[in-house]
């Protein structure tokens, strides 16, 4: 929620520069929020899966869940860096 408030304040200040700058900043904010939401959604299920497996005593599944989460985060972040998001 703080990020949205900060970005809103940034857009309010950028609006004084001109309409082109405001449009570019608004587009960048939208792309950032979508990218962040998709990335967070991809790795969100990892913690509950690992915790459930740990509680069941299935340490192999814990290792698999954590490894999958790390690879997913690495792949997602490398794509984001290449695209500049």
PDB file of C-alpha atoms in Angstrom, residues 18-68:
ATOM      1  CA  UNK A  18       4.168  18.020 -18.698  1.00  0.00           C
ATOM      2  CA  UNK A  19       1.617  15.626 -20.153  1.00  0.00           C
ATOM      3  CA  UNK A  20       4.176  13.477 -21.988  1.00  0.00           C
ATOM      4  CA  UNK A  21       6.215  12.916 -18.825  1.00  0.00           C
ATOM      5  CA  UNK A  22       3.053  12.121 -16.885  1.00  0.00           C
ATOM      6  CA  UNK A  23       1.924   9.591 -19.495  1.00  0.00           C
ATOM      7  CA  UNK A  24       5.334   7.909 -19.531  1.00  0.00           C
ATOM      8  CA  UNK A  25       5.473   7.708 -15.744  1.00  0.00           C
ATOM      9  CA  UNK A  26       1.924   6.364 -15.502  1.00  0.00           C
ATOM     10  CA  UNK A  27       2.749   3.662 -18.049  1.00  0.00           C
ATOM     11  CA  UNK A  28       5.920   2.755 -16.171  1.00  0.00           C
ATOM     12  CA  UNK A  29       4.009   2.500 -12.877  1.00  0.00           C
ATOM     13  CA  UNK A  30       1.407   0.266 -14.471  1.00  0.00           C
ATOM     14  CA  UNK A  31       4.033  -2.048 -15.968  1.00  0.00           C
ATOM     15  CA  UNK A  32       5.890  -2.193 -12.660  1.00  0.00           C
ATOM     16  CA  UNK A  33       2.786  -3.069 -10.649  1.00  0.00           C
ATOM     17  CA  UNK A  34       1.709  -5.770 -13.099  1.00  0.00           C
ATOM     18  CA  UNK A  35       5.214  -7.229 -13.173  1.00  0.00           C
ATOM     19  CA  UNK A  36       5.475  -7.186  -9.380  1.00  0.00           C
ATOM     20  CA  UNK A  37       2.062  -8.802  -8.941  1.00  0.00           C
ATOM     21  CA  UNK A  38       2.817 -11.589 -11.409  1.00  0.00           C
ATOM     22  CA  UNK A  39       6.195 -12.246  -9.803  1.00  0.00           C
ATOM     23  CA  UNK A  40       4.746 -12.333  -6.299  1.00  0.00           C
ATOM     24  CA  UNK A  41       1.936 -14.600  -7.447  1.00  0.00           C
ATOM     25  CA  UNK A  42       4.384 -17.107  -8.881  1.00  0.00           C
ATOM     26  CA  UNK A  43       6.358 -17.561  -5.661  1.00  0.00           C
ATOM     27  CA  UNK A  44       3.557 -17.079  -3.095  1.00  0.00           C
ATOM     28  CA  UNK A  45       2.541 -20.769  -2.915  1.00  0.00           C
ATOM     29  CA  UNK A  46       6.074 -21.916  -2.071  1.00  0.00           C
ATOM     30  CA  UNK A  47       5.994 -21.126   1.680  1.00  0.00           C
ATOM     31  CA  UNK A  48       2.729 -22.986   2.413  1.00  0.00           C
ATOM     32  CA  UNK A  49       3.853 -25.982   0.365  1.00  0.00           C
ATOM     33  CA  UNK A  50       7.178 -26.152   2.178  1.00  0.00           C
ATOM     34  CA  UNK A  51       5.529 -25.701   5.581  1.00  0.00           C
ATOM     35  CA  UNK A  52       2.953 -28.406   4.913  1.00  0.00           C
ATOM     36  CA  UNK A  53       5.644 -30.807   3.751  1.00  0.00           C
ATOM     37  CA  UNK A  54       7.803 -30.022   6.777  1.00  0.00           C
ATOM     38  CA  UNK A  55       4.860 -30.609   9.108  1.00  0.00           C
ATOM     39  CA  UNK A  56       4.202 -33.965   7.447  1.00  0.00           C
ATOM     40  CA  UNK A  57       7.851 -34.916   7.895  1.00  0.00           C
ATOM     41  CA  UNK A  58       8.456 -35.119   4.161  1.00  0.00           C
ATOM     42  CA  UNK A  59      11.835 -33.387   3.941  1.00  0.00           C
ATOM     43  CA  UNK A  60      12.354 -34.382   0.314  1.00  0.00           C
ATOM     44  CA  UNK A  61       9.216 -32.444  -0.634  1.00  0.00           C
ATOM     45  CA  UNK A  62      10.407 -29.442   1.409  1.00  0.00           C
ATOM     46  CA  UNK A  63      13.634 -29.438  -0.550  1.00  0.00           C
ATOM     47  CA  UNK A  64      11.754 -29.796  -3.829  1.00  0.00           C
ATOM     48  CA  UNK A  65       9.351 -26.923  -3.011  1.00  0.00           C
ATOM     49  CA  UNK A  66      12.169 -24.591  -2.000  1.00  0.00           C
ATOM     50  CA  UNK A  67      14.258 -25.496  -5.028  1.00  0.00           C
ATOM     51  CA  UNK A  68      11.288 -24.912  -7.328  1.00  0.00           C
TER      52      UNK A  68
END
